[in-house]
Amino acid sequence: MNPHRLFATICFASLVAGCLPLSTLSPGTAPSDDSRPRGTAVVSVRWPAPPTIQAMPAATIRLSLTLLDAAGGVVANRVLQAGQATASFELPTGSGYLLTVQADAAAFARVAVGTSDRFSVARNRVTDLGVELSPTIQRFAGPVEGAEASDAARAASLALPNAIALDGETVLVVDEESDTIRRLDASGRNQPLFAANGEPADAEAPALQTKLTAPFGVHADASGNIWFAHNTSQLCFVPKQSGTFYGRDREAGHVYPILAGNGTDPSLSLGDSMTLESSGSLLVTSRSEGKIYRLSSPAASTASLALVVGGGASFPATDSIGTNVVPDPLSLSLNTTFLGMATDANDNMAIADSGRRKIFLVCRKSGPLFGQQMEAGQVYLLRQWATGGPKPRQVAFDRDGHLYFTVNSDHTVRRIDRATRAETIVAGQAGVFTSSGTLGNDAPARQATLNTPMGLVISPGNRLLIADKLNHQIRLIHL
């Protein structure tokens, strides 16, 4: 299937009073005499499906727009390239016009994506036509649904994918059921397991010979060094190249336990969520404490944790969306159920507090963020739900700074717009999960069904990967 296939609907509305409403239009012959009075048709790309005008996504090379008159004759052609958002057509007045849209997607032939209803062009008036593109969702990895989704097929590919991370062009997936961390190539094919049955992790054996117990978090840096957590509170490090890390010589590809608890409290339980700051420092969550720590650099003499968020008691009972919740991240009280975490290019940190059904933003660089002016060093509330509502699980920023998050309690992936704070569902249907039958792959993502989505990650090329846990798949959306 086409990895960049798009679905679209086309709608139009009058921008200026005086244009005929749709219900009054009747097919007619659009005049071909250019000396007749003229009007304007403006075509705007709306991406994703909610009516927010945005530039063409990079996953699509171009949109070919063709305007036809009532007799089917071509009266105008235009191409929108990636990065463009609108096209304007000056046309003779008349009724019965049609707009057809085709998408040329990367590495694929042209795909027809929509035809408008008939519309008219009135003298000195503007008719607005919105092409609403919807990305498709695909199976990136895991067994095919249906007859092939046997226990054996799941065991050979993915059983219960949980945390997910990028390591260059490959994907690291924590498979909860099989106690492994799998490596998937750029096409979703299984590579040799990163960790499999073998020696205990503290044996410092090669990764492929290491046995894991309940792995639940993984991350890789730009150099290919990998960290992962397992066995409740043990943090391990796998260097890409041999060298001196955390105060001693270590061999490439070997597993080295570097931290148990936080060095003073062995009861600390490291969380599923890990992310990197722009400096390359690793941030990790603590599921037992409701805290977020910064891990010392691999160049440091020892592995240690420094508290960066949480540990305080500040949590106003009457907090409201967009307000400064606390003036100091260390004063924030976080729930210990689960914390999802991600940073953007400016190290602004989003935190999904699943237990409290809230998403916070720790501002690291002052500026306009999510519809308001935010100040560095302060914590803001981005979103909250009432008791019984959705529980945000994991978060990720795309390259434009929009925030995506999984909601495993209602089986959706959602997006908060960086400029407006508007929230939309990107994939899945709220409250609907897959129990049998098709999952909706190769169709519009918002018509698909997810089942307990957990981790998610977004590549520099804006590929969104979702660990769809109980569907035993990694799902892919081109943003």
CSV table of C-alpha atoms in Angstrom, one decimal:
chain,number,residue,atom,x,y,z
A,1,MET,CA,0.0,0.0,0.0
A,2,ASN,CA,1.0,3.6,-0.5
A,3,PRO,CA,2.7,4.9,2.6
A,4,HIS,CA,1.6,8.4,1.9
A,5,ARG,CA,-1.9,7.8,0.7
A,6,LEU,CA,-4.4,10.6,1.6
A,7,PHE,CA,-8.2,10.7,1.9
A,8,ALA,CA,-10.0,14.0,1.4
A,9,THR,CA,-13.3,15.6,1.4
A,10,ILE,CA,-14.1,18.9,-0.3
A,11,CYS,CA,-16.4,21.5,1.1
A,12,PHE,CA,-17.1,25.1,0.3
A,13,ALA,CA,-18.7,28.1,1.9
A,14,SER,CA,-19.3,31.7,0.9
A,15,LEU,CA,-16.8,34.1,2.4
A,16,VAL,CA,-18.7,37.2,1.3
A,17,ALA,CA,-22.4,37.8,1.6
A,18,GLY,CA,-24.2,37.5,-1.7
A,19,CYS,CA,-22.8,34.2,-2.9
A,20,LEU,CA,-25.6,31.6,-3.5
A,21,PRO,CA,-25.9,28.9,-0.8
A,22,LEU,CA,-25.5,25.3,-1.9
A,23,SER,CA,-29.2,24.5,-1.6
A,24,THR,CA,-30.1,27.1,-4.3
A,25,LEU,CA,-27.5,26.0,-6.8
A,26,SER,CA,-28.5,24.2,-10.0
A,27,PRO,CA,-26.2,22.9,-12.6
A,28,GLY,CA,-25.7,25.3,-15.5
A,29,THR,CA,-23.2,26.2,-18.1
A,30,ALA,CA,-20.3,28.3,-16.9
A,31,PRO,CA,-19.7,31.0,-19.4
A,32,SER,CA,-16.5,30.6,-21.4
A,33,ASP,CA,-16.4,34.2,-22.6
A,34,ASP,CA,-13.6,35.9,-20.6
A,35,SER,CA,-15.3,39.3,-21.2
A,36,ARG,CA,-18.1,38.3,-18.8
A,37,PRO,CA,-18.1,39.5,-15.2
A,38,ARG,CA,-15.8,37.5,-13.0
A,39,GLY,CA,-15.6,36.1,-9.5
A,40,THR,CA,-13.0,34.3,-7.4
A,41,ALA,CA,-12.7,30.7,-6.1
A,42,VAL,CA,-10.1,30.1,-3.4
A,43,VAL,CA,-9.0,26.6,-2.6
A,44,SER,CA,-7.5,26.1,0.9
A,45,VAL,CA,-5.7,23.0,2.2
A,46,ARG,CA,-7.0,22.0,5.7
A,47,TRP,CA,-4.6,19.6,7.5
A,48,PRO,CA,-5.4,17.5,9.3
A,49,ALA,CA,-9.2,17.1,8.9
A,50,PRO,CA,-10.4,19.9,11.3
A,51,PRO,CA,-10.7,23.1,9.4
A,52,THR,CA,-7.4,24.7,10.2
A,53,ILE,CA,-5.7,26.0,7.1
A,54,GLN,CA,-2.1,24.8,7.0
A,55,ALA,CA,0.6,24.3,4.4
A,56,MET,CA,0.8,21.1,2.5
A,57,PRO,CA,2.4,18.4,4.6
A,58,ALA,CA,5.8,17.2,3.5
A,59,ALA,CA,4.5,13.6,3.1
A,60,THR,CA,2.6,14.8,0.0
A,61,ILE,CA,4.6,16.1,-3.0
A,62,ARG,CA,1.7,18.1,-4.5
A,63,LEU,CA,-2.0,18.4,-5.0
A,64,SER,CA,-3.3,18.8,-8.5
A,65,LEU,CA,-6.4,21.0,-8.7
A,66,THR,CA,-8.7,20.9,-11.8
A,67,LEU,CA,-11.7,23.1,-12.2
A,68,LEU,CA,-14.4,21.9,-14.6
A,69,ASP,CA,-17.4,23.7,-16.0
A,70,ALA,CA,-20.9,22.3,-16.1
A,71,ALA,CA,-20.3,20.6,-19.4
A,72,GLY,CA,-17.2,18.9,-18.1
A,73,GLY,CA,-14.7,21.1,-19.8
A,74,VAL,CA,-11.4,22.0,-18.1
A,75,VAL,CA,-11.4,25.7,-17.3
A,76,ALA,CA,-8.4,25.9,-15.0
A,77,ASN,CA,-5.5,23.8,-13.5
A,78,ARG,CA,-3.3,24.5,-10.6
A,79,VAL,CA,-0.7,22.6,-8.5
A,80,LEU,CA,-0.1,23.1,-4.8
A,81,GLN,CA,3.4,22.1,-3.8
A,82,ALA,CA,4.5,21.0,-0.3
A,83,GLY,CA,4.6,24.1,1.9
A,84,GLN,CA,1.8,25.9,0.1
A,85,ALA,CA,-1.7,26.3,1.5
A,86,THR,CA,-4.0,28.1,-1.0
A,87,ALA,CA,-4.7,28.6,-4.7
A,88,SER,CA,-6.9,31.4,-6.1
A,89,PHE,CA,-8.8,31.1,-9.4
A,90,GLU,CA,-10.4,34.1,-11.2
A,91,LEU,CA,-13.4,32.7,-13.2
A,92,PRO,CA,-16.3,33.9,-15.3
A,93,THR,CA,-19.6,34.1,-13.3
A,94,GLY,CA,-21.8,31.0,-13.6
A,95,SER,CA,-23.1,27.9,-12.0
A,96,GLY,CA,-22.2,24.2,-12.1
A,97,TYR,CA,-18.5,24.4,-11.5
A,98,LEU,CA,-16.7,21.3,-10.1
A,99,LEU,CA,-13.3,21.0,-8.4
A,100,THR,CA,-11.4,17.7,-8.6
A,101,VAL,CA,-8.3,17.0,-6.5
A,102,GLN,CA,-5.5,14.4,-6.9
A,103,ALA,CA,-2.5,13.9,-4.7
A,104,ASP,CA,0.9,13.0,-5.9
A,105,ALA,CA,2.5,11.3,-3.0
A,106,ALA,CA,6.2,10.3,-2.5
A,107,ALA,CA,7.2,7.1,-4.2
A,108,PHE,CA,3.7,6.5,-5.5
A,109,ALA,CA,1.4,7.2,-8.4
A,110,ARG,CA,-1.3,9.8,-8.4
A,111,VAL,CA,-4.2,9.1,-6.2
A,112,ALA,CA,-7.7,10.7,-6.7
A,113,VAL,CA,-8.8,12.1,-3.4
A,114,GLY,CA,-12.0,14.1,-4.0
A,115,THR,CA,-14.5,15.9,-6.1
A,116,SER,CA,-16.5,18.9,-4.8
A,117,ASP,CA,-20.3,19.4,-5.1
A,118,ARG,CA,-21.4,21.8,-7.8
A,119,PHE,CA,-20.7,25.4,-6.9
A,120,SER,CA,-21.2,28.9,-8.5
A,121,VAL,CA,-19.1,31.9,-9.0
A,122,ALA,CA,-20.8,35.3,-8.5
A,123,ARG,CA,-19.7,38.6,-9.7
A,124,ASN,CA,-17.1,40.3,-7.5
A,125,ARG,CA,-17.6,37.6,-4.8
A,126,VAL,CA,-15.3,35.0,-3.3
A,127,THR,CA,-16.2,31.3,-2.9
A,128,ASP,CA,-14.1,29.4,-0.5
A,129,LEU,CA,-13.4,25.7,-1.1
A,130,GLY,CA,-11.6,23.7,1.6
A,131,VAL,CA,-9.8,20.5,0.7
A,132,GLU,CA,-9.7,18.6,4.0
A,133,LEU,CA,-7.0,16.0,3.9
A,134,SER,CA,-7.0,13.1,6.3
A,135,PRO,CA,-3.9,10.9,6.8
A,136,THR,CA,-4.2,7.2,6.6
A,137,ILE,CA,-3.1,4.8,9.3
A,138,GLN,CA,-1.0,1.7,8.5
A,139,ARG,CA,0.4,-1.4,10.1
A,140,PHE,CA,4.1,-0.7,10.5
A,141,ALA,CA,4.9,-3.9,12.4
A,142,GLY,CA,3.2,-6.8,14.1
A,143,PRO,CA,0.9,-9.6,12.9
A,144,VAL,CA,-1.7,-8.9,10.3
A,145,GLU,CA,-5.2,-8.8,11.8
A,146,GLY,CA,-7.5,-11.7,11.2
A,147,ALA,CA,-6.5,-15.3,10.5
A,148,GLU,CA,-2.8,-14.5,10.7
A,149,ALA,CA,-3.0,-13.0,14.2
A,150,SER,CA,-2.4,-16.3,15.9
A,151,ASP,CA,-0.4,-16.6,19.1
A,152,ALA,CA,2.5,-17.9,17.1
A,153,ALA,CA,2.4,-15.0,14.7
A,154,ARG,CA,2.3,-12.5,17.6
A,155,ALA,CA,5.2,-14.2,19.3
A,156,ALA,CA,7.3,-14.0,16.1
A,157,SER,CA,6.6,-10.3,15.7
A,158,LEU,CA,5.1,-8.4,18.6
A,159,ALA,CA,3.1,-9.5,21.6
A,160,LEU,CA,2.4,-6.5,23.8
A,161,PRO,CA,4.3,-3.5,22.5
A,162,ASN,CA,4.6,-0.8,25.2
A,163,ALA,CA,7.3,1.8,25.1
A,164,ILE,CA,8.8,2.9,21.8
A,165,ALA,CA,11.8,5.0,20.7
A,166,LEU,CA,13.9,5.9,17.7
A,167,ASP,CA,17.5,4.8,17.2
A,168,GLY,CA,18.4,6.6,13.9
A,169,GLU,CA,16.5,4.9,11.1
A,170,THR,CA,15.4,2.0,13.3
A,171,VAL,CA,12.7,1.7,16.0
A,172,LEU,CA,13.2,0.2,19.4
A,173,VAL,CA,10.1,-1.4,20.9
A,174,VAL,CA,9.6,-2.8,24.5
A,175,ASP,CA,7.6,-6.0,24.1
A,176,GLU,CA,6.1,-6.4,27.5
A,177,GLU,CA,4.9,-10.0,27.2
A,178,SER,CA,8.1,-11.5,25.9
A,179,ASP,CA,10.4,-9.5,28.1
A,180,THR,CA,12.4,-8.3,25.1
A,181,ILE,CA,13.3,-5.1,23.4
A,182,ARG,CA,13.0,-5.5,19.6
A,183,ARG,CA,14.7,-3.5,16.9
A,184,LEU,CA,12.6,-2.8,13.7
A,185,ASP,CA,14.2,-1.5,10.5
A,186,ALA,CA,12.7,1.4,8.6
A,187,SER,CA,10.2,-0.9,6.9
A,188,GLY,CA,9.0,-2.4,10.1
A,189,ARG,CA,10.8,-5.7,9.7
A,190,ASN,CA,12.2,-7.4,12.8
A,191,GLN,CA,15.9,-7.2,13.2
A,192,PRO,CA,17.8,-9.5,15.6
A,193,LEU,CA,16.4,-8.8,19.1
A,194,PHE,CA,18.1,-6.1,21.0
A,195,ALA,CA,17.8,-8.3,24.1
A,196,ALA,CA,16.7,-11.9,24.4
A,197,ASN,CA,16.9,-14.8,26.8
A,198,GLY,CA,20.4,-15.4,28.1
A,199,GLU,CA,22.6,-14.0,30.9
A,200,PRO,CA,21.1,-11.7,33.6
A,201,ALA,CA,21.6,-8.0,32.8
A,202,ASP,CA,24.2,-7.6,35.6
A,203,ALA,CA,26.4,-10.1,33.8
A,204,GLU,CA,27.5,-7.3,31.4
A,205,ALA,CA,27.0,-9.6,28.4
A,206,PRO,CA,26.4,-8.6,24.8
A,207,ALA,CA,22.8,-7.3,24.3
A,208,LEU,CA,21.8,-10.3,22.2
A,209,GLN,CA,22.8,-12.6,25.0
A,210,THR,CA,21.1,-10.7,27.8
A,211,LYS,CA,18.0,-11.8,29.6
A,212,LEU,CA,15.6,-9.0,30.6
A,213,THR,CA,13.0,-9.0,33.4
A,214,ALA,CA,10.0,-6.7,32.8
A,215,PRO,CA,11.6,-4.1,30.6
A,216,PHE,CA,9.5,-1.0,30.5
A,217,GLY,CA,11.4,2.0,29.0
A,218,VAL,CA,13.9,2.6,26.3
A,219,HIS,CA,15.7,5.6,24.6
A,220,ALA,CA,18.6,6.2,22.3
A,221,ASP,CA,20.7,9.3,21.7
A,222,ALA,CA,22.1,10.7,18.4
A,223,SER,CA,25.3,8.6,18.8
A,224,GLY,CA,23.3,5.4,19.1
A,225,ASN,CA,23.9,4.8,22.8
A,226,ILE,CA,20.9,3.2,24.4
A,227,TRP,CA,19.4,3.3,27.9
A,228,PHE,CA,16.6,1.1,29.1
A,229,ALA,CA,14.9,0.3,32.4
A,230,HIS,CA,14.0,-3.2,33.7
A,231,ASN,CA,13.4,-5.2,36.8
A,232,THR,CA,11.5,-2.4,38.5
A,233,SER,CA,14.4,0.0,39.3
A,234,GLN,CA,17.5,-0.9,37.3
A,235,LEU,CA,18.7,1.5,34.6
A,236,CYS,CA,21.0,0.0,32.0
A,237,PHE,CA,23.3,1.5,29.4
A,238,VAL,CA,24.4,0.0,26.1
A,239,PRO,CA,27.2,2.0,24.3
A,240,LYS,CA,27.3,2.1,20.6
A,241,GLN,CA,31.1,2.3,20.5
A,242,SER,CA,33.6,1.1,23.0
A,243,GLY,CA,35.0,3.8,25.4
A,244,THR,CA,34.9,5.3,28.8
A,245,PHE,CA,31.4,5.9,30.1
A,246,TYR,CA,30.2,6.6,33.6
A,247,GLY,CA,33.7,6.3,35.0
A,248,ARG,CA,34.9,3.1,33.5
A,249,ASP,CA,35.8,1.4,30.2
A,250,ARG,CA,32.9,-0.3,28.5
A,251,GLU,CA,32.5,-2.5,25.4
A,252,ALA,CA,30.3,-1.6,22.5
A,253,GLY,CA,27.0,-3.5,22.4
A,254,HIS,CA,27.3,-4.8,26.0
A,255,VAL,CA,24.6,-4.2,28.6
A,256,TYR,CA,25.8,-2.3,31.7
A,257,PRO,CA,23.6,-1.7,34.8
A,258,ILE,CA,24.5,1.9,35.8
A,259,LEU,CA,21.8,2.7,38.4
A,260,ALA,CA,19.6,1.0,40.9
A,261,GLY,CA,17.0,3.4,42.3
A,262,ASN,CA,18.4,6.9,42.7
A,263,GLY,CA,21.6,5.8,44.5
A,264,THR,CA,20.1,6.4,48.0
A,265,ASP,CA,16.6,5.0,47.7
A,266,PRO,CA,16.5,1.5,46.2
A,267,SER,CA,12.7,1.5,46.3
A,268,LEU,CA,12.7,4.1,43.4
A,269,SER,CA,10.8,2.6,40.4
A,270,LEU,CA,12.0,4.1,37.1
A,271,GLY,CA,9.1,4.9,34.8
A,272,ASP,CA,8.3,4.0,31.2
A,273,SER,CA,9.0,7.5,29.9
A,274,MET,CA,12.5,8.7,28.9
A,275,THR,CA,13.5,11.6,26.7
A,276,LEU,CA,16.5,13.7,25.8
A,277,GLU,CA,17.1,17.4,26.3
A,278,SER,CA,18.8,19.3,23.5
A,279,SER,CA,22.1,19.1,25.5
A,280,GLY,CA,21.9,15.3,25.2
A,281,SER,CA,21.0,14.7,28.8
A,282,LEU,CA,18.5,11.9,29.5
A,283,LEU,CA,15.4,12.6,31.5
A,284,VAL,CA,13.7,9.7,33.3
A,285,THR,CA,10.4,9.5,35.3
A,286,SER,CA,9.9,7.8,38.6
A,287,ARG,CA,6.7,6.0,38.9
A,288,SER,CA,6.9,5.5,42.6
A,289,GLU,CA,7.7,9.2,43.5
A,290,GLY,CA,5.9,11.3,40.9
A,291,LYS,CA,9.2,12.9,39.9
A,292,ILE,CA,11.3,13.6,36.9
A,293,TYR,CA,15.1,13.3,37.1
A,294,ARG,CA,18.0,14.3,34.8
A,295,LEU,CA,20.6,11.5,34.5
A,296,SER,CA,24.3,12.5,34.5
A,297,SER,CA,26.1,12.5,31.2
A,298,PRO,CA,27.9,9.3,30.0
A,299,ALA,CA,31.1,11.3,30.3
A,300,ALA,CA,30.5,11.8,34.1
A,301,SER,CA,32.5,9.8,36.6
A,302,THR,CA,29.3,8.1,37.9
A,303,ALA,CA,25.7,7.7,37.0
A,304,SER,CA,23.5,9.9,39.2
A,305,LEU,CA,20.1,11.6,39.2
A,306,ALA,CA,19.2,15.3,39.7
A,307,LEU,CA,15.6,16.2,40.4
A,308,VAL,CA,14.1,18.6,37.8
A,309,VAL,CA,10.3,18.3,38.2
A,310,GLY,CA,8.1,17.2,41.1
A,311,GLY,CA,8.6,16.6,44.8
A,312,GLY,CA,6.6,19.5,46.0
A,313,ALA,CA,3.1,19.9,47.4
A,314,SER,CA,1.7,22.6,45.1
A,315,PHE,CA,-1.4,21.5,43.2
A,316,PRO,CA,-4.2,24.1,43.4
A,317,ALA,CA,-7.7,22.6,43.7
A,318,THR,CA,-9.1,25.2,41.4
A,319,ASP,CA,-6.5,25.3,38.7
A,320,SER,CA,-7.7,26.4,35.3
A,321,ILE,CA,-6.5,25.8,31.7
A,322,GLY,CA,-3.8,28.1,30.6
A,323,THR,CA,-3.0,29.4,34.1
A,324,ASN,CA,0.4,29.3,35.7
A,325,VAL,CA,-0.1,26.3,38.0
A,326,VAL,CA,3.1,26.7,40.1
A,327,PRO,CA,6.0,29.1,39.7
A,328,ASP,CA,8.7,26.4,40.2
A,329,PRO,CA,8.8,22.9,38.7
A,330,LEU,CA,10.2,21.5,41.9
A,331,SER,CA,7.1,22.7,43.7
A,332,LEU,CA,4.7,20.7,41.5
A,333,SER,CA,3.0,17.7,43.0
A,334,LEU,CA,2.6,14.9,40.4
A,335,ASN,CA,0.6,11.7,40.7
A,336,THR,CA,2.6,8.4,40.9
A,337,THR,CA,0.3,6.3,38.7
A,338,PHE,CA,2.1,7.1,35.4
A,339,LEU,CA,3.9,10.1,34.0
A,340,GLY,CA,4.5,10.5,30.2
A,341,MET,CA,7.1,13.0,29.2
A,342,ALA,CA,8.6,14.7,26.1
A,343,THR,CA,10.6,17.8,25.2
A,344,ASP,CA,10.4,20.1,22.2
A,345,ALA,CA,13.3,21.8,20.4
A,346,ASN,CA,13.5,24.5,23.1
A,347,ASP,CA,13.4,21.9,25.9
A,348,ASN,CA,9.8,22.9,26.9
A,349,MET,CA,8.6,19.8,28.7
A,350,ALA,CA,5.1,18.3,28.3
A,351,ILE,CA,4.1,16.0,31.2
A,352,ALA,CA,1.0,13.7,30.9
A,353,ASP,CA,-0.1,13.0,34.5
A,354,SER,CA,-2.3,10.0,33.9
A,355,GLY,CA,-3.5,9.7,37.5
A,356,ARG,CA,-4.8,13.2,37.6
A,357,ARG,CA,-6.0,13.3,34.0
A,358,LYS,CA,-3.9,16.4,33.2
A,359,ILE,CA,-1.2,17.6,30.8
A,360,PHE,CA,1.3,20.2,32.1
A,361,LEU,CA,3.9,22.2,30.2
A,362,VAL,CA,7.1,23.2,32.0
A,363,CYS,CA,8.2,26.3,30.1
A,364,ARG,CA,12.0,26.4,29.5
A,365,LYS,CA,12.0,29.3,26.9
A,366,SER,CA,9.6,32.2,27.2
A,367,GLY,CA,7.4,32.9,24.3
A,368,PRO,CA,3.9,32.4,22.8
A,369,LEU,CA,3.1,28.7,23.4
A,370,PHE,CA,-0.3,26.9,23.0
A,371,GLY,CA,-2.3,30.1,22.6
A,372,GLN,CA,-0.7,32.3,25.3
A,373,GLN,CA,2.5,34.0,26.5
A,374,MET,CA,4.4,31.7,28.8
A,375,GLU,CA,7.4,32.5,31.0
A,376,ALA,CA,10.5,30.4,31.5
A,377,GLY,CA,10.7,28.4,34.7
A,378,GLN,CA,7.0,28.2,35.3
A,379,VAL,CA,4.5,25.3,35.0
A,380,TYR,CA,1.2,25.7,33.0
A,381,LEU,CA,-1.8,23.5,32.7
A,382,LEU,CA,-2.5,22.6,29.1
A,383,ARG,CA,-5.4,20.2,29.4
A,384,GLN,CA,-7.5,18.5,32.1
A,385,TRP,CA,-10.4,16.0,32.2
A,386,ALA,CA,-13.0,15.3,34.8
A,387,THR,CA,-13.0,12.1,36.9
A,388,GLY,CA,-13.9,9.3,34.6
A,389,GLY,CA,-12.6,11.1,31.6
A,390,PRO,CA,-9.6,10.2,29.3
A,391,LYS,CA,-6.3,9.4,30.9
A,392,PRO,CA,-3.3,10.8,28.8
A,393,ARG,CA,-0.6,8.2,28.7
A,394,GLN,CA,2.4,9.3,26.6
A,395,VAL,CA,3.3,12.5,24.8
A,396,ALA,CA,5.4,13.5,21.8
A,397,PHE,CA,6.1,16.8,19.9
A,398,ASP,CA,6.2,16.9,16.1
A,399,ARG,CA,8.8,19.0,14.3
A,400,ASP,CA,6.4,22.0,14.3
A,401,GLY,CA,5.9,21.8,18.1
A,402,HIS,CA,2.4,20.5,18.1
A,403,LEU,CA,1.8,18.0,21.0
A,404,TYR,CA,0.5,14.5,20.4
A,405,PHE,CA,-0.6,12.1,23.1
A,406,THR,CA,-2.1,8.6,23.5
A,407,VAL,CA,-5.2,8.1,25.6
A,408,ASN,CA,-5.2,4.4,26.4
A,409,SER,CA,-8.4,4.7,28.4
A,410,ASP,CA,-10.5,5.7,25.4
A,411,HIS,CA,-8.3,4.2,22.6
A,412,THR,CA,-7.3,7.4,20.8
A,413,VAL,CA,-4.3,9.5,19.8
A,414,ARG,CA,-4.9,13.2,20.1
A,415,ARG,CA,-3.2,16.5,19.2
A,416,ILE,CA,-3.0,19.9,20.8
A,417,ASP,CA,-2.2,22.7,18.4
A,418,ARG,CA,0.8,24.7,19.4
A,419,ALA,CA,-0.7,28.0,18.3
A,420,THR,CA,-4.3,27.7,19.3
A,421,ARG,CA,-4.4,25.0,22.0
A,422,ALA,CA,-7.2,23.4,19.9
A,423,GLU,CA,-7.5,19.6,20.6
A,424,THR,CA,-8.4,17.1,17.9
A,425,ILE,CA,-8.5,13.3,17.6
A,426,VAL,CA,-5.8,12.2,15.2
A,427,ALA,CA,-6.4,8.4,15.3
A,428,GLY,CA,-9.0,6.1,16.7
A,429,GLN,CA,-12.5,6.6,17.8
A,430,ALA,CA,-13.2,7.7,21.4
A,431,GLY,CA,-14.5,4.8,23.4
A,432,VAL,CA,-14.3,2.3,20.5
A,433,PHE,CA,-11.7,-0.4,20.6
A,434,THR,CA,-10.9,-3.5,18.5
A,435,SER,CA,-12.2,-6.8,19.7
A,436,SER,CA,-12.3,-8.6,16.4
A,437,GLY,CA,-12.2,-8.0,12.7
A,438,THR,CA,-10.4,-5.3,10.8
A,439,LEU,CA,-8.4,-2.6,12.5
A,440,GLY,CA,-8.9,0.0,9.8
A,441,ASN,CA,-5.4,0.0,8.3
A,442,ASP,CA,-4.9,1.7,5.0
A,443,ALA,CA,-7.9,3.9,5.7
A,444,PRO,CA,-8.5,7.3,7.4
A,445,ALA,CA,-6.8,7.3,10.8
A,446,ARG,CA,-9.8,8.7,12.5
A,447,GLN,CA,-11.9,5.8,11.3
A,448,ALA,CA,-9.5,3.2,12.6
A,449,THR,CA,-9.8,1.3,15.9
A,450,LEU,CA,-7.0,1.2,18.4
A,451,ASN,CA,-6.9,-1.0,21.5
A,452,THR,CA,-5.0,0.5,24.5
A,453,PRO,CA,-2.4,2.7,22.7
A,454,MET,CA,0.6,3.2,24.9
A,455,GLY,CA,3.9,4.7,23.7
A,456,LEU,CA,4.3,6.9,20.7
A,457,VAL,CA,7.2,8.6,18.9
A,458,ILE,CA,7.5,11.1,16.0
A,459,SER,CA,10.5,11.0,13.7
A,460,PRO,CA,12.3,14.1,12.3
A,461,GLY,CA,10.4,13.3,9.0
A,462,ASN,CA,7.1,13.6,10.9
A,463,ARG,CA,6.2,9.9,10.9
A,464,LEU,CA,4.1,9.1,13.9
A,465,LEU,CA,4.5,5.6,15.3
A,466,ILE,CA,2.0,4.3,17.9
A,467,ALA,CA,2.5,1.2,20.1
A,468,ASP,CA,-1.1,-0.2,19.8
A,469,LYS,CA,-0.7,-2.6,22.7
A,470,LEU,CA,-3.7,-5.0,22.6
A,471,ASN,CA,-3.8,-4.9,18.8
A,472,HIS,CA,-0.2,-6.2,18.9
A,473,GLN,CA,0.9,-3.7,16.3
A,474,ILE,CA,3.0,-0.7,15.7
A,475,ARG,CA,0.7,1.7,13.7
A,476,LEU,CA,2.1,4.4,11.4
A,477,ILE,CA,0.7,7.8,10.3
A,478,HIS,CA,2.5,10.3,8.1
A,479,LEU,CA,1.7,13.7,9.5
